[in-house]
XYZ file of C-alpha atoms in Angstrom:
281
model
C 8.297 4.229 -22.831
C 10.122 4.841 -19.592
C 9.392 8.003 -17.566
C 12.432 10.386 -17.618
C 13.029 13.299 -15.305
C 16.330 14.894 -14.299
C 17.449 17.746 -12.194
C 16.194 16.837 -8.738
C 17.374 18.339 -5.778
C 18.367 16.068 -4.158
C 18.412 13.342 -6.688
C 18.554 10.443 -4.117
C 15.653 8.718 -2.307
C 16.246 6.373 0.177
C 13.729 3.696 0.699
C 13.537 2.133 4.199
C 12.291 -1.332 3.234
C 9.569 -3.444 4.525
C 10.818 -6.730 3.339
C 8.138 -7.405 0.890
C 7.211 -6.815 -2.759
C 6.824 -3.151 -1.859
C 10.704 -2.593 -1.489
C 11.471 -3.809 -5.249
C 8.679 -2.153 -6.829
C 9.426 1.523 -5.141
C 13.060 1.074 -6.096
C 12.322 0.335 -9.603
C 9.840 3.292 -10.179
C 12.048 5.453 -8.642
C 14.865 4.719 -10.857
C 12.620 4.942 -13.865
C 11.971 8.623 -13.272
C 15.736 9.297 -12.870
C 16.330 9.252 -9.006
C 19.358 7.355 -7.650
C 18.178 4.931 -4.972
C 19.229 3.456 -1.686
C 17.140 0.480 -0.647
C 17.928 0.161 3.280
C 16.854 -2.338 6.031
C 15.306 -1.409 9.094
C 19.054 -1.871 10.784
C 20.937 -0.019 8.218
C 20.032 3.647 8.927
C 23.543 4.608 9.614
C 23.981 4.147 5.884
C 21.655 6.833 5.127
C 23.036 9.391 2.792
C 22.688 12.851 4.451
C 20.919 14.663 1.632
C 18.485 11.902 0.554
C 14.682 12.094 0.414
C 13.493 9.402 2.851
C 10.637 6.823 2.040
C 9.702 5.302 5.262
C 7.968 1.788 4.319
C 9.185 0.199 7.621
C 5.602 -0.049 9.198
C 4.319 -1.786 6.056
C 6.220 -5.037 7.014
C 3.297 -6.367 9.070
C 2.340 -6.557 12.744
C 5.454 -8.825 13.632
C 7.902 -6.133 12.792
C 6.100 -3.056 14.194
C 8.369 -2.747 17.190
C 11.452 -2.689 14.971
C 9.275 0.008 12.784
C 8.545 2.247 15.492
C 12.337 2.131 16.586
C 12.969 3.148 12.998
C 10.692 6.020 13.366
C 12.408 7.010 16.346
C 15.754 7.272 14.722
C 14.429 9.138 11.695
C 12.883 11.625 14.311
C 16.496 12.589 15.153
C 17.493 13.092 11.291
C 17.358 16.250 9.269
C 15.705 15.015 5.988
C 12.724 15.220 3.905
C 10.594 12.371 5.112
C 7.823 10.750 3.441
C 6.319 8.000 6.228
C 3.739 5.421 4.739
C 1.108 4.860 7.287
C -2.472 2.983 7.553
C -6.364 3.420 7.448
C -6.034 1.585 10.596
C -5.370 4.654 12.863
C -9.061 5.221 12.645
C -11.461 3.251 14.636
C -13.509 2.750 11.643
C -17.278 1.133 11.560
C -18.866 4.493 10.344
C -20.587 5.247 6.923
C -18.352 8.198 5.843
C -15.206 9.106 4.246
C -12.542 9.845 6.806
C -10.393 12.785 5.708
C -7.019 14.289 7.293
C -8.755 16.434 9.869
C -10.576 13.521 11.525
C -8.872 12.546 14.636
C -7.223 9.125 14.924
C -8.744 6.804 17.467
C -7.621 3.440 16.709
C -9.447 0.369 18.880
C -6.987 -2.539 17.431
C -3.601 -3.522 18.423
C -2.505 -2.984 14.969
C -4.074 0.601 14.667
C -2.418 1.738 17.861
C 0.836 0.521 16.561
C 0.276 2.559 13.402
C -0.458 5.690 15.179
C 2.497 5.297 17.495
C 4.922 5.295 14.403
C 3.235 8.615 13.308
C 3.393 10.381 16.671
C 7.096 9.446 16.968
C 7.900 11.338 13.986
C 5.665 14.480 15.020
C 8.519 16.815 15.490
C 9.990 16.059 12.185
C 10.423 19.503 10.342
C 9.693 18.122 6.997
C 7.395 15.232 7.369
C 4.673 13.989 4.926
C 2.446 11.160 6.148
C 0.466 9.219 3.586
C -2.061 6.823 5.117
C -3.145 4.294 2.666
C -6.006 1.970 2.476
C -5.854 -1.901 2.865
C -3.237 -3.100 0.488
C -4.315 -6.161 -1.495
C -1.175 -7.553 -2.650
C 2.021 -6.273 -0.708
C 2.836 -10.005 0.155
C 2.028 -13.339 -0.575
C -0.030 -13.344 2.797
C -2.105 -10.431 1.365
C -5.553 -10.735 -0.087
C -5.039 -11.171 -3.410
C -2.760 -14.241 -2.965
C -5.017 -15.954 -0.422
C -7.951 -15.642 -2.784
C -6.032 -17.118 -5.774
C -4.462 -20.020 -3.723
C -7.929 -20.806 -2.472
C -9.237 -20.766 -6.170
C -6.337 -22.925 -7.335
C -6.691 -25.359 -4.503
C -10.477 -25.441 -5.058
C -10.865 -24.424 -1.137
C -13.943 -22.447 -0.152
C -13.318 -18.822 0.719
C -15.165 -16.832 3.494
C -14.416 -13.197 3.611
C -15.888 -9.842 5.415
C -18.757 -8.637 3.484
C -19.858 -5.911 5.835
C -16.847 -3.629 6.094
C -16.041 -1.312 3.266
C -12.465 0.193 2.663
C -10.294 1.775 -0.037
C -7.999 -0.810 -1.500
C -4.773 -0.086 -2.853
C -2.789 -2.115 -5.303
C 1.024 -2.168 -5.165
C 1.112 -0.738 -8.701
C -0.905 2.159 -7.347
C 0.889 2.776 -4.167
C 4.232 3.027 -6.215
C 2.534 5.792 -8.537
C 1.377 7.851 -5.914
C 4.576 7.464 -3.666
C 7.062 8.344 -6.374
C 5.079 11.165 -7.633
C 4.790 12.528 -4.285
C 8.837 12.115 -4.127
C 9.138 13.961 -7.296
C 7.701 16.812 -5.962
C 9.415 16.620 -2.862
C 12.628 16.799 -4.976
C 11.346 19.678 -6.812
C 11.042 21.955 -3.818
C 7.406 21.499 -3.050
C 6.588 22.664 0.582
C 4.203 19.713 0.921
C 4.531 18.614 4.725
C 1.355 17.325 6.175
C -1.001 14.466 6.456
C -2.529 12.834 3.230
C -4.700 9.706 2.431
C -4.785 7.562 -0.555
C -7.132 4.808 -1.557
C -9.155 3.451 -4.563
C -11.618 5.762 -6.078
C -14.304 2.744 -5.356
C -14.749 1.246 -2.304
C -15.555 -2.476 -1.633
C -15.531 -5.173 0.705
C -13.036 -8.139 0.879
C -16.089 -10.550 -0.545
C -16.596 -8.010 -3.399
C -12.900 -8.001 -4.223
C -12.702 -11.527 -4.268
C -15.704 -12.100 -6.545
C -13.929 -9.606 -8.975
C -10.468 -11.625 -8.730
C -12.091 -14.936 -9.331
C -14.200 -13.617 -12.551
C -10.582 -12.372 -13.868
C -9.044 -15.569 -13.049
C -11.655 -17.870 -14.787
C -11.024 -16.072 -18.204
C -7.595 -17.767 -18.150
C -9.109 -21.297 -17.913
C -11.095 -23.246 -20.528
C -13.157 -25.448 -18.126
C -15.281 -24.627 -15.314
C -12.845 -23.010 -12.987
C -14.754 -21.895 -9.732
C -14.734 -21.693 -5.834
C -17.153 -21.111 -3.370
C -17.206 -17.625 -2.014
C -18.937 -17.060 1.361
C -19.595 -14.118 3.533
C -18.381 -14.287 7.202
C -21.228 -14.803 9.392
C -21.717 -11.915 12.148
C -18.873 -9.870 10.760
C -18.743 -6.560 12.599
C -18.539 -3.379 10.804
C -15.120 -1.854 10.337
C -15.580 0.331 7.311
C -12.722 2.853 6.879
C -13.118 4.648 3.439
C -10.669 7.637 3.104
C -11.208 10.881 1.473
C -8.343 11.692 -0.776
C -9.297 15.295 -2.083
C -6.191 16.734 0.053
C -3.697 14.579 -2.145
C -5.321 15.811 -5.400
C -5.610 19.564 -4.408
C -1.838 19.644 -3.195
C -0.091 17.266 -5.507
C -2.370 16.907 -8.405
C -2.679 13.242 -7.927
C -5.811 11.562 -9.029
C -7.498 8.429 -7.707
C -7.694 5.289 -9.533
C -9.988 2.081 -9.327
C -8.461 -0.955 -7.681
C -10.163 -2.657 -10.802
C -7.460 -1.159 -13.127
C -4.805 -3.597 -14.027
C -6.399 -6.180 -12.125
C -6.533 -8.892 -14.797
C -2.649 -8.580 -15.092
C -1.967 -8.890 -11.568
C -4.268 -12.101 -11.578
C -2.443 -13.354 -14.471
C 0.962 -12.872 -12.749
C -0.261 -14.632 -9.578
C -1.515 -17.518 -11.427
C 2.013 -17.981 -13.148
C 3.547 -17.767 -9.881
C 1.413 -20.534 -8.600
C 1.742 -22.691 -11.552
C 5.483 -22.479 -11.158
C 5.381 -23.347 -7.722
C 2.949 -26.346 -8.543
C 5.675 -27.466 -11.148
C 8.755 -26.951 -8.517
C 6.917 -29.126 -5.888
C 5.858 -31.824 -8.429
């Protein structure tokens, strides 16, 4: 049954897109709960409706687009709007066996982390700013972890992944659930400016995630369909597990396991890969 809510003020949400699967997924779920939506590219900010809640997903476009995302953030900082900015766990250095909460000071060591933090800092003066830092996205694009694992599986190619660094994975389905729930409360007048974290209720390494994916994929084949999964040698520890209590306490949003819905995600990916194979035959 479709979710239905009306009476939002404002009733329009503008999504500044990442140019990936995130854009369409957010737009569809926002429309399901009763919002009018705008999906804007990074160069379309002049079309932004004055009364819209803005979800800025531009920094999720990947490292090649971070300069453009920073420009978007600087432009948004000049606008009077309720803004929900999607950020990343990468603003932390990682490598500690702890859960990072919103009070921990960002101290990125990587270039990507510095870029994520620069986007946050460009928005710091916004009066109604909510920042949502997310754990590592496993399926935001074809190059993300889930797609890489299944392509390797179908091609019978060995896969080597990090089995040291633990993180809080986030699926696209879970991201849209959380972001839309936040938008609903922003549109209902909740004064929820601040920094929030979201990641799966259960942490894992990339190799642990891959083992689960391969097990789900094998259920769709009758023959012995497997792939060699190995740990990367001498992988450094960049563990970054996010504490998400603040999001629960303020918004009432509960964490979910990254395992929820994984079988269906795997099935959809295998169907996509089979369609690609047939098209290329």
